[in-house]
PDB file of C-alpha atoms in Angstrom:
ATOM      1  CA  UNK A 103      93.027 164.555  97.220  1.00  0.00           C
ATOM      2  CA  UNK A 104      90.993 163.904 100.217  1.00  0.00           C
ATOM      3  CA  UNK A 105      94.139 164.495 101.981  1.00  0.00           C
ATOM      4  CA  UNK A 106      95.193 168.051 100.681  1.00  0.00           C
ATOM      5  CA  UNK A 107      92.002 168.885 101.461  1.00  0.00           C
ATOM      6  CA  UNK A 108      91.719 168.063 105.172  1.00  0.00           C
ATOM      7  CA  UNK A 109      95.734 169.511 105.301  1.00  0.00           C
ATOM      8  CA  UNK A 110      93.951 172.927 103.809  1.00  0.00           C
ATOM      9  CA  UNK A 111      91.843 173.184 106.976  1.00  0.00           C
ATOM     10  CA  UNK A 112      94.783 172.495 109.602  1.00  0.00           C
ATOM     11  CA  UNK A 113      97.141 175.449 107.332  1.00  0.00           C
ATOM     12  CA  UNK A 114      94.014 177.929 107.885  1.00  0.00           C
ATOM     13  CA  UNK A 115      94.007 177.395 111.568  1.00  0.00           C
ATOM     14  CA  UNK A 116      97.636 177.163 111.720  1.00  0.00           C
ATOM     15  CA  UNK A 117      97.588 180.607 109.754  1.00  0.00           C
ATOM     16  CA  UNK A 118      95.649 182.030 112.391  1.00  0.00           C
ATOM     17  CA  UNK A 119      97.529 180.645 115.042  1.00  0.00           C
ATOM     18  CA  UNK A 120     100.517 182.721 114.531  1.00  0.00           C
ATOM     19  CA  UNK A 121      98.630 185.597 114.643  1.00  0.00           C
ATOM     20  CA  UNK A 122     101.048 188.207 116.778  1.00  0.00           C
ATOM     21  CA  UNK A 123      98.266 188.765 119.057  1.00  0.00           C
ATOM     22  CA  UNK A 124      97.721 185.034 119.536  1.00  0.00           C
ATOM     23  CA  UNK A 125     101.025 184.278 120.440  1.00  0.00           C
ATOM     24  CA  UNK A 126     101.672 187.745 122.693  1.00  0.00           C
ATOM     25  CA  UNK A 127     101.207 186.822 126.601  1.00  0.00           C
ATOM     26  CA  UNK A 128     100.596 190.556 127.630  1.00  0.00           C
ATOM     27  CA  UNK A 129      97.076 190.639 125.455  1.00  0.00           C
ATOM     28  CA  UNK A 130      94.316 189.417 127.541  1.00  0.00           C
ATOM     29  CA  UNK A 131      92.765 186.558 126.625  1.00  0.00           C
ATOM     30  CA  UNK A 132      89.466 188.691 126.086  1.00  0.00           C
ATOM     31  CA  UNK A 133      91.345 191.051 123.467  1.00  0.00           C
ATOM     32  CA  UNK A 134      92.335 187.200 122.152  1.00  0.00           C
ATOM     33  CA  UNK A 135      88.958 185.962 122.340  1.00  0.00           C
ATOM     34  CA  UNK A 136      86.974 189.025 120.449  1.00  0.00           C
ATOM     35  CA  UNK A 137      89.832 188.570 117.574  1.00  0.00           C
ATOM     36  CA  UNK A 138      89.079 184.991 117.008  1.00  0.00           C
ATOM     37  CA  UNK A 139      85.218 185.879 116.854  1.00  0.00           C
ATOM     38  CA  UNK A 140      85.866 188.135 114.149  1.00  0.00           C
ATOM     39  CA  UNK A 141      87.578 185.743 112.926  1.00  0.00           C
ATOM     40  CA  UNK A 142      85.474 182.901 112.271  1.00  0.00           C
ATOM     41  CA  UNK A 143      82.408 185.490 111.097  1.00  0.00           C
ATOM     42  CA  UNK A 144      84.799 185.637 107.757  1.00  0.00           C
ATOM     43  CA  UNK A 145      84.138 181.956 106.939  1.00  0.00           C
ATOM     44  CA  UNK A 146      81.287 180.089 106.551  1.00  0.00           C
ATOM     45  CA  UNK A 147      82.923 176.574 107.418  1.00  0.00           C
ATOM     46  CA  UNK A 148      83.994 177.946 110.880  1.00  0.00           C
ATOM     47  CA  UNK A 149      81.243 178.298 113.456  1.00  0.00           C
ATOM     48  CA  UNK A 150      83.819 179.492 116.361  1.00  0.00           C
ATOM     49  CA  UNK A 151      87.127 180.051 116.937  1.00  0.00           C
ATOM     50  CA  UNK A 152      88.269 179.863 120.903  1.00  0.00           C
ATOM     51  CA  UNK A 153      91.799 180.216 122.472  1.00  0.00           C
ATOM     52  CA  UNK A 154      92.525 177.744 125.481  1.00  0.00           C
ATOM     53  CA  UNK A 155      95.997 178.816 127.287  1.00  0.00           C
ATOM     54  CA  UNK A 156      98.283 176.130 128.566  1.00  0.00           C
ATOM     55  CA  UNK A 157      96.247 176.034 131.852  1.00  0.00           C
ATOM     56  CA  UNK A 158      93.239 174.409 129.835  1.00  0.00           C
ATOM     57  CA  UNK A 159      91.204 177.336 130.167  1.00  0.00           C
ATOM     58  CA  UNK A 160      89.096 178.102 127.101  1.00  0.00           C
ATOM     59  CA  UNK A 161      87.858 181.564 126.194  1.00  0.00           C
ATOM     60  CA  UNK A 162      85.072 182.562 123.799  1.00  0.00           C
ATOM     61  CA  UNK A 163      84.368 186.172 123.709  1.00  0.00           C
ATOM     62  CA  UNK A 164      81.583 187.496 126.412  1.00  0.00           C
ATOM     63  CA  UNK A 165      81.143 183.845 127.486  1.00  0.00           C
ATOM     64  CA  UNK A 166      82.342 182.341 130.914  1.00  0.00           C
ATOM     65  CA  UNK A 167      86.001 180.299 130.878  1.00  0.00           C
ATOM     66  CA  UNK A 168      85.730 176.445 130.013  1.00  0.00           C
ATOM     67  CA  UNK A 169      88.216 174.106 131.581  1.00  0.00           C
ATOM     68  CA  UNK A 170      88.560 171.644 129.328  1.00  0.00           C
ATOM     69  CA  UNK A 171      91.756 169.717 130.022  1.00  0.00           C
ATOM     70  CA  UNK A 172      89.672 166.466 129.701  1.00  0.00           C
ATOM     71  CA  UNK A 173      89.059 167.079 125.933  1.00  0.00           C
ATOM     72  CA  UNK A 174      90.799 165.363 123.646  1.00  0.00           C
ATOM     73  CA  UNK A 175      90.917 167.824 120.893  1.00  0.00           C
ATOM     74  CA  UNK A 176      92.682 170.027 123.719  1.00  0.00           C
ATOM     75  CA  UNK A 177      95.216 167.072 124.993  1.00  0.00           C
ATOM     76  CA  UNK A 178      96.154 166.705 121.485  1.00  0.00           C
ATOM     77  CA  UNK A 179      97.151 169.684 120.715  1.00  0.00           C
ATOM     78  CA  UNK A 180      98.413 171.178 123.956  1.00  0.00           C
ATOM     79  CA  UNK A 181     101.173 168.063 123.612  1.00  0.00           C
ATOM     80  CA  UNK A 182     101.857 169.758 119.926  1.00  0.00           C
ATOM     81  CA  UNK A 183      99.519 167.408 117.896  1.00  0.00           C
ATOM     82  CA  UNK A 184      96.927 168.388 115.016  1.00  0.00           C
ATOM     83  CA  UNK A 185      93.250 167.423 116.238  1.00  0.00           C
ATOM     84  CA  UNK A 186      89.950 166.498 114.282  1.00  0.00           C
ATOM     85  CA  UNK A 187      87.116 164.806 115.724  1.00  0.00           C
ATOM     86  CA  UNK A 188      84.101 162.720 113.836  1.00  0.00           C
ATOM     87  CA  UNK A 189      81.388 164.845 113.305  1.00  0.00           C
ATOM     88  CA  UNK A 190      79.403 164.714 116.539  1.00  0.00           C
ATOM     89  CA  UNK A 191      76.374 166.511 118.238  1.00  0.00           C
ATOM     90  CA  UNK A 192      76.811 169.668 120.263  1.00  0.00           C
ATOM     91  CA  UNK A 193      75.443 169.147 123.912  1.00  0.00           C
ATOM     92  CA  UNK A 194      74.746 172.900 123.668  1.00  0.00           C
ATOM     93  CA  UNK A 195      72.192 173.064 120.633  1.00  0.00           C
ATOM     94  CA  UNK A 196      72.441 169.633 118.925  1.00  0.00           C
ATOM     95  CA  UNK A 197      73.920 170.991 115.764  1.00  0.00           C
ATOM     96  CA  UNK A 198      76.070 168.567 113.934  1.00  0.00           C
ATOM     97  CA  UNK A 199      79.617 169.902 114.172  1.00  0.00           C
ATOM     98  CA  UNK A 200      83.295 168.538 113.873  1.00  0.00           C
ATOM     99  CA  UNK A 201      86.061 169.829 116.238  1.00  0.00           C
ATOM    100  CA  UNK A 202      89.541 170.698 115.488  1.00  0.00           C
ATOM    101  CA  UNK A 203      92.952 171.893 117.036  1.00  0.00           C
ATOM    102  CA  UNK A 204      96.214 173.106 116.592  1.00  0.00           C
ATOM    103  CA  UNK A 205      98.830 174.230 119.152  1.00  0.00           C
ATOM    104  CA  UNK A 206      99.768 177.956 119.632  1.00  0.00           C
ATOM    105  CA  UNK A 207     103.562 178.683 119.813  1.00  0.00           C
ATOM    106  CA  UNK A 208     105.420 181.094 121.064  1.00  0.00           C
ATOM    107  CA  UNK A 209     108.242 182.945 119.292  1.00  0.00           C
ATOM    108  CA  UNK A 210     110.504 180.062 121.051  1.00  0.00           C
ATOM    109  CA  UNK A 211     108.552 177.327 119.313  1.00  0.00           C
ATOM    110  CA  UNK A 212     107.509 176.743 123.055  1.00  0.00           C
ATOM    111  CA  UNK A 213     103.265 175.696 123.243  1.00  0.00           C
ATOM    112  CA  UNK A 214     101.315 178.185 124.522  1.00  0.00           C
ATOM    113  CA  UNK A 215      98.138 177.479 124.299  1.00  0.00           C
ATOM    114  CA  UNK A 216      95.609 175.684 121.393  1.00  0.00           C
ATOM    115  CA  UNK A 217      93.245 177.432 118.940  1.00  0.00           C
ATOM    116  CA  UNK A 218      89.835 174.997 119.259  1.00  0.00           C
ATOM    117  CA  UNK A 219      87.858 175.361 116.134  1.00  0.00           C
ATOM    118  CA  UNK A 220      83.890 174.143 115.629  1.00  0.00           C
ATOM    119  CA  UNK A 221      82.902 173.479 111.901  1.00  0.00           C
ATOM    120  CA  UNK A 222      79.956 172.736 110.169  1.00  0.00           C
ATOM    121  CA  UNK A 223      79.540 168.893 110.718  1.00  0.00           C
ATOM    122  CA  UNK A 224      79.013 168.447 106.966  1.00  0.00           C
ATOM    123  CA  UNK A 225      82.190 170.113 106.040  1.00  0.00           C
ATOM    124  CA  UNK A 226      83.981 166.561 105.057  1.00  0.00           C
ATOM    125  CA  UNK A 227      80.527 165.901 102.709  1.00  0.00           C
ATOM    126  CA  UNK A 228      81.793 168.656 100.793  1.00  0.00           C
ATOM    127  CA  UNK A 229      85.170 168.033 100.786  1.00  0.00           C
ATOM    128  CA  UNK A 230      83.982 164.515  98.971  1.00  0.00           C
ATOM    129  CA  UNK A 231      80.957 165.480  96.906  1.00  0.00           C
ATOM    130  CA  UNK A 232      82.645 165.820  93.590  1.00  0.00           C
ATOM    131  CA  UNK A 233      84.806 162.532  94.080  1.00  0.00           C
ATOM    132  CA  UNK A 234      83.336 160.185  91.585  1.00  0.00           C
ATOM    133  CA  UNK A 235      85.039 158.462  89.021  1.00  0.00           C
ATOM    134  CA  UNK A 236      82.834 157.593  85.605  1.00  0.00           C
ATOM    135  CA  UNK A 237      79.421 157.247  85.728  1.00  0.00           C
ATOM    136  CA  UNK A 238      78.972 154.687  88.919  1.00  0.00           C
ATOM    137  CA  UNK A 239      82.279 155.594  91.275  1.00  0.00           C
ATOM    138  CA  UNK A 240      81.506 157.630  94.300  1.00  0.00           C
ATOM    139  CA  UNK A 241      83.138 157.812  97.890  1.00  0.00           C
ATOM    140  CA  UNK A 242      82.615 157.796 101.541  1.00  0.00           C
ATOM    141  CA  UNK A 243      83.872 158.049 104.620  1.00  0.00           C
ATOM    142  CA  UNK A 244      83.479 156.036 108.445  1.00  0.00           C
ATOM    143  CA  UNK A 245      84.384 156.991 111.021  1.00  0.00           C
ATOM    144  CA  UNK A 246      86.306 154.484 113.480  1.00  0.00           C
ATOM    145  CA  UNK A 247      83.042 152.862 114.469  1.00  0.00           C
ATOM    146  CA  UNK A 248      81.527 152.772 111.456  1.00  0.00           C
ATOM    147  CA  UNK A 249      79.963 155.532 111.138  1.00  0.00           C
ATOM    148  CA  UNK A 250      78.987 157.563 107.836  1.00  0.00           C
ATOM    149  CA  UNK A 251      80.915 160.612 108.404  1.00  0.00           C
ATOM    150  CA  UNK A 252      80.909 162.067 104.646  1.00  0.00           C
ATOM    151  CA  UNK A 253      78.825 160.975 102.066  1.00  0.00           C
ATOM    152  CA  UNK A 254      77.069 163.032  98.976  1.00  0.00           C
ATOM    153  CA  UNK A 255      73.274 162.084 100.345  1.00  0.00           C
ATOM    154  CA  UNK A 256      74.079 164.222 103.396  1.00  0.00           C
ATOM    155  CA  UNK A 257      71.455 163.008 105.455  1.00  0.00           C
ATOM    156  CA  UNK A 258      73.004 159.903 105.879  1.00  0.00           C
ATOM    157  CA  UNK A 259      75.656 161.611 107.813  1.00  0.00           C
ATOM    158  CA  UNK A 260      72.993 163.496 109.435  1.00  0.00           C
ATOM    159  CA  UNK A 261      71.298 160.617 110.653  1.00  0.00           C
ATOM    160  CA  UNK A 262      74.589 159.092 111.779  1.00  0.00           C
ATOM    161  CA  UNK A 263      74.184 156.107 109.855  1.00  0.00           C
ATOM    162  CA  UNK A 264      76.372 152.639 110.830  1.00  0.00           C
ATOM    163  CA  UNK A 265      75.801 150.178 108.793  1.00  0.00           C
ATOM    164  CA  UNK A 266      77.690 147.484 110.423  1.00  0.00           C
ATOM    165  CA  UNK A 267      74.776 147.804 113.900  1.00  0.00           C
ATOM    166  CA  UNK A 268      72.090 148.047 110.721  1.00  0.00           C
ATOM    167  CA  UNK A 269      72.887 144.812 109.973  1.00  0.00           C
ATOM    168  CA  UNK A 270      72.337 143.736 113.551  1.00  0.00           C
ATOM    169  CA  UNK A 271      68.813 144.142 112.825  1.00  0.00           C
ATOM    170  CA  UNK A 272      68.880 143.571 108.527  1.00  0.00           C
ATOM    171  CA  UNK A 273      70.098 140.337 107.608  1.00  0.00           C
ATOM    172  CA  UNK A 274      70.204 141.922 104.257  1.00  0.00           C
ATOM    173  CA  UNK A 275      73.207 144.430 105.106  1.00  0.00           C
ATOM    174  CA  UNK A 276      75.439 141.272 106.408  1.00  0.00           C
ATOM    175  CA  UNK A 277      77.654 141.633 103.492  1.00  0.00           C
ATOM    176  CA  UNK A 278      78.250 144.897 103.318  1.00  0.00           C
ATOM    177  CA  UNK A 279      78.409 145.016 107.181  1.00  0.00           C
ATOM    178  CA  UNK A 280      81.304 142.283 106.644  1.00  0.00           C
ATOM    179  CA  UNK A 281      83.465 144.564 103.981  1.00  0.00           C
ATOM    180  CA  UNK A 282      83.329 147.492 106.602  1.00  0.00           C
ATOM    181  CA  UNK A 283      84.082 145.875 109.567  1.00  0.00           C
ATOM    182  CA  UNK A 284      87.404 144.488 107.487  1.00  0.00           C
ATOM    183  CA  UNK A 285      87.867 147.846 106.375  1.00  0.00           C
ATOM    184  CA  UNK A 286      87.909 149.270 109.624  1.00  0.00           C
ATOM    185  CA  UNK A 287      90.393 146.342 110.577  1.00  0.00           C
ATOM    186  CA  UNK A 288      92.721 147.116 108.191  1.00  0.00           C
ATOM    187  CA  UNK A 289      96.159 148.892 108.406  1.00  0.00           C
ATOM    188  CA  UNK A 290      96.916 148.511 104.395  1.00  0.00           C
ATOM    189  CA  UNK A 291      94.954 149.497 101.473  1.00  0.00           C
ATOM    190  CA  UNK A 292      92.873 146.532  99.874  1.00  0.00           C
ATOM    191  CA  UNK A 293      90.359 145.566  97.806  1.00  0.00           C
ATOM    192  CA  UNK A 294      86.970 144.273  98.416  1.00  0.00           C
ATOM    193  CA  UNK A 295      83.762 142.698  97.723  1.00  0.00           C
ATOM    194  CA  UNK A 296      80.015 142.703  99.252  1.00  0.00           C
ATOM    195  CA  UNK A 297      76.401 142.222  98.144  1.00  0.00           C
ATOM    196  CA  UNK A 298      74.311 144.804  98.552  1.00  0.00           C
ATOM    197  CA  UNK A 299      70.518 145.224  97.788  1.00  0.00           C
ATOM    198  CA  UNK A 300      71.282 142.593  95.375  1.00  0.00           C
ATOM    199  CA  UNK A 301      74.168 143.865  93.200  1.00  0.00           C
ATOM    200  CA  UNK A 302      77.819 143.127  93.564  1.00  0.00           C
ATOM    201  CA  UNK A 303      80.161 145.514  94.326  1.00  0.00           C
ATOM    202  CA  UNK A 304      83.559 145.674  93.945  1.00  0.00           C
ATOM    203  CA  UNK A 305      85.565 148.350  96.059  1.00  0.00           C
ATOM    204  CA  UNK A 306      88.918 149.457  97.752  1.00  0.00           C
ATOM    205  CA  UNK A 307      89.753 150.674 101.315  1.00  0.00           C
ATOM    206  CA  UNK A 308      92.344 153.044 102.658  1.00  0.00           C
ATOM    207  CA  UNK A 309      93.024 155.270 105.856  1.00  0.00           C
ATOM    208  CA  UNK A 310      94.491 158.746 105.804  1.00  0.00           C
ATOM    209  CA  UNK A 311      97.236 160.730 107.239  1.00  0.00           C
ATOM    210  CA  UNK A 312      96.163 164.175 108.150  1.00  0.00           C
ATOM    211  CA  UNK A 313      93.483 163.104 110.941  1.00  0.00           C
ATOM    212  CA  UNK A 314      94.650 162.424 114.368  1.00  0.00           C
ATOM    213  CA  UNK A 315      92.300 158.743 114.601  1.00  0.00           C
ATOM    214  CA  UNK A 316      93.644 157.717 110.785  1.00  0.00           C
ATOM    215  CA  UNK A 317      96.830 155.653 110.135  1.00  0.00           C
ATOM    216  CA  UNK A 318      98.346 156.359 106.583  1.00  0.00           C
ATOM    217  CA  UNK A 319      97.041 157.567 103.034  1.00  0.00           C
ATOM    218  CA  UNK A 320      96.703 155.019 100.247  1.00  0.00           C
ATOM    219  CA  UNK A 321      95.367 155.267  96.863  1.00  0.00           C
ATOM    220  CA  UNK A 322      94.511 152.149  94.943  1.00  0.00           C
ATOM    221  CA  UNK A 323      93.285 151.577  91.324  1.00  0.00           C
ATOM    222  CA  UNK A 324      91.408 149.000  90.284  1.00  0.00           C
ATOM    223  CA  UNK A 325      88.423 148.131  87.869  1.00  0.00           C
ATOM    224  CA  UNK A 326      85.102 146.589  88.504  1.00  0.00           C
ATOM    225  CA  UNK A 327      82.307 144.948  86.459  1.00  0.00           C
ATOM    226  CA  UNK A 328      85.691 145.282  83.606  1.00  0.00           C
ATOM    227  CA  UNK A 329      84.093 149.036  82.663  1.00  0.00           C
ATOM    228  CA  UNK A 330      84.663 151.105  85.326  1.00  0.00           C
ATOM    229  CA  UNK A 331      88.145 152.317  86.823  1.00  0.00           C
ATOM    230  CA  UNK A 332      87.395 153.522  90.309  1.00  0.00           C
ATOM    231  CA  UNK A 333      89.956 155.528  92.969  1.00  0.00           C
ATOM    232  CA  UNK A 334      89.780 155.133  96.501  1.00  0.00           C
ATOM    233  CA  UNK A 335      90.439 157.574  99.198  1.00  0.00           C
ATOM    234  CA  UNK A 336      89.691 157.765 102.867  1.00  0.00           C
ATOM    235  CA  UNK A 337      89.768 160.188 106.118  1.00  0.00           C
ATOM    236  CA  UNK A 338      89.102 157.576 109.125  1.00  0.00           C
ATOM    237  CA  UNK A 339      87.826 155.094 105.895  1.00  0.00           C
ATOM    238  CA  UNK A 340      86.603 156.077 102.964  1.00  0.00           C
ATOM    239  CA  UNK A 341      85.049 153.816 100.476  1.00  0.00           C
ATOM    240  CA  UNK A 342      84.910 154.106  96.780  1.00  0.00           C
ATOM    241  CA  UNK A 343      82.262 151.312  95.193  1.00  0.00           C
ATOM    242  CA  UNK A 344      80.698 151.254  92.265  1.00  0.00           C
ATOM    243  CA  UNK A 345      77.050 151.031  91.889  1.00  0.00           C
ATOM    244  CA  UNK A 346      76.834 148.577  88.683  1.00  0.00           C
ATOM    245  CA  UNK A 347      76.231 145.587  88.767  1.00  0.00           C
ATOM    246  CA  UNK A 348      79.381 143.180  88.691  1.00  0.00           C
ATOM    247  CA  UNK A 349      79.872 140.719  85.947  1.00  0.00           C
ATOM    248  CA  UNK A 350      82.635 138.080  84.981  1.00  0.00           C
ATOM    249  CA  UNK A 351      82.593 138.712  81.187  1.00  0.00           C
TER     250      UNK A 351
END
């Protein structure tokens, strides 16, 4: 699910990536630049659109050119890859925003450049918000730290919540601090179990395919407190647990 999702975002930039104008060496990279700004004022998610051209030179319309061949989102793409950052803070205004990138090709299939993208930072929050599975199932993502990079209490991704250095300082998160860190460990899909503010949880682990820092999609089914059938999918890691208390009866 999670997965079509995220795929959905890299076919919309892709989309615009083949624009004729995009791909066309003789249109300045202003003419380039104003189109993309246009652009990205017809969707809400997108909060700029820029063109960098295979010299790592990035132009936003009316703005001054970037180099940013030490970017990863640009390396990535450039050598033909699909890019998407953890939501991170923008050195220019603070806002919380994810990054994303997909190569430009010529008519040759040859890489001409990359279109950067900036989304909201919340974007995979609502990608996940209506995940839930019965009355107690709900998901989350972390990033490769362990960072809460989607969750349906957004300001827990706003506040860039880790949970594994909270327990650093909360004996009473060990548990739960323990289930991540395996999680973030893993390379297979499992299943898990923590204590957390005094309830059980049982709860499954996967990573995800369409992101450039995850390795694989799995979904697993399984039940917990012998009620409740819960799903799990991930991004970097994303956690389905259910919020009942488990029993052995």
């Amino acid at each position: 699910v999670i997965d079509g999702r995220v795929g959905a975002l890299y076919q919309f930039l892709e989309g615009i990536a083949r624009a004729p104008m995009l791909r066309d060496l003789s249109v300045s990279s202003q003419e380039k630049a104003k189109y993309l700004m246009e652009e990205a004022e017809l969707n809400a998610t997108i909060k700029l659109l820029a063109f960098a051209d295979a010299n790592a030179n990035l132009f936003t319309y009316g703005q001054k050119t970037i180099k940013v061949e030490h970017l990863d989102y640009y390396s990535a793409s450039i050598a033909g890859k699909r890019f998407m950052s953890e939501p991170f803070r923008s050195n220019l205004n603070n806002m919380l925003i994810i990054a994303m990138s997909v190569p430009i090709y010529d008519e040759n299939r040859n890489i001409i450049g990359v279109l950067c993208a900036t989304l909201d930072g919340l974007v995979l929050c609502d990608r996940t918000k209506d995940i839930v599975v019965g009355k107690t199932g709900e998901a989350y993502m972390l990033g490769l730290k362990g960072t809460t990079i989607a969750y349906h209490n957004t300001k827990v991704v706003e506040d860039e919540k880790n949970m594994i250095e909270e327990a650093k300082r909360d004996a009473s998160l060990n548990s739960l601090a323990l289930f991540l860190q395996n999680a973030l460990l893993s390379k297979e899909t499992q299943i898990g179990y923590y204590v957390y503010h005094e309830k059980s949880y049982i709860a499954s682990y996967a990573t995800m395919n369409t992101t450039n820092y995850g390795h694989g999609v799995n979904i697993a089914k399984f039940y917990a407190c012998s009620r409740s059938v819960c799903f799990s999918y991930c991004i970097t890691y994303c956690v389905f647990c259910c919020t009942e208390n488990c029993k052995t009866n």
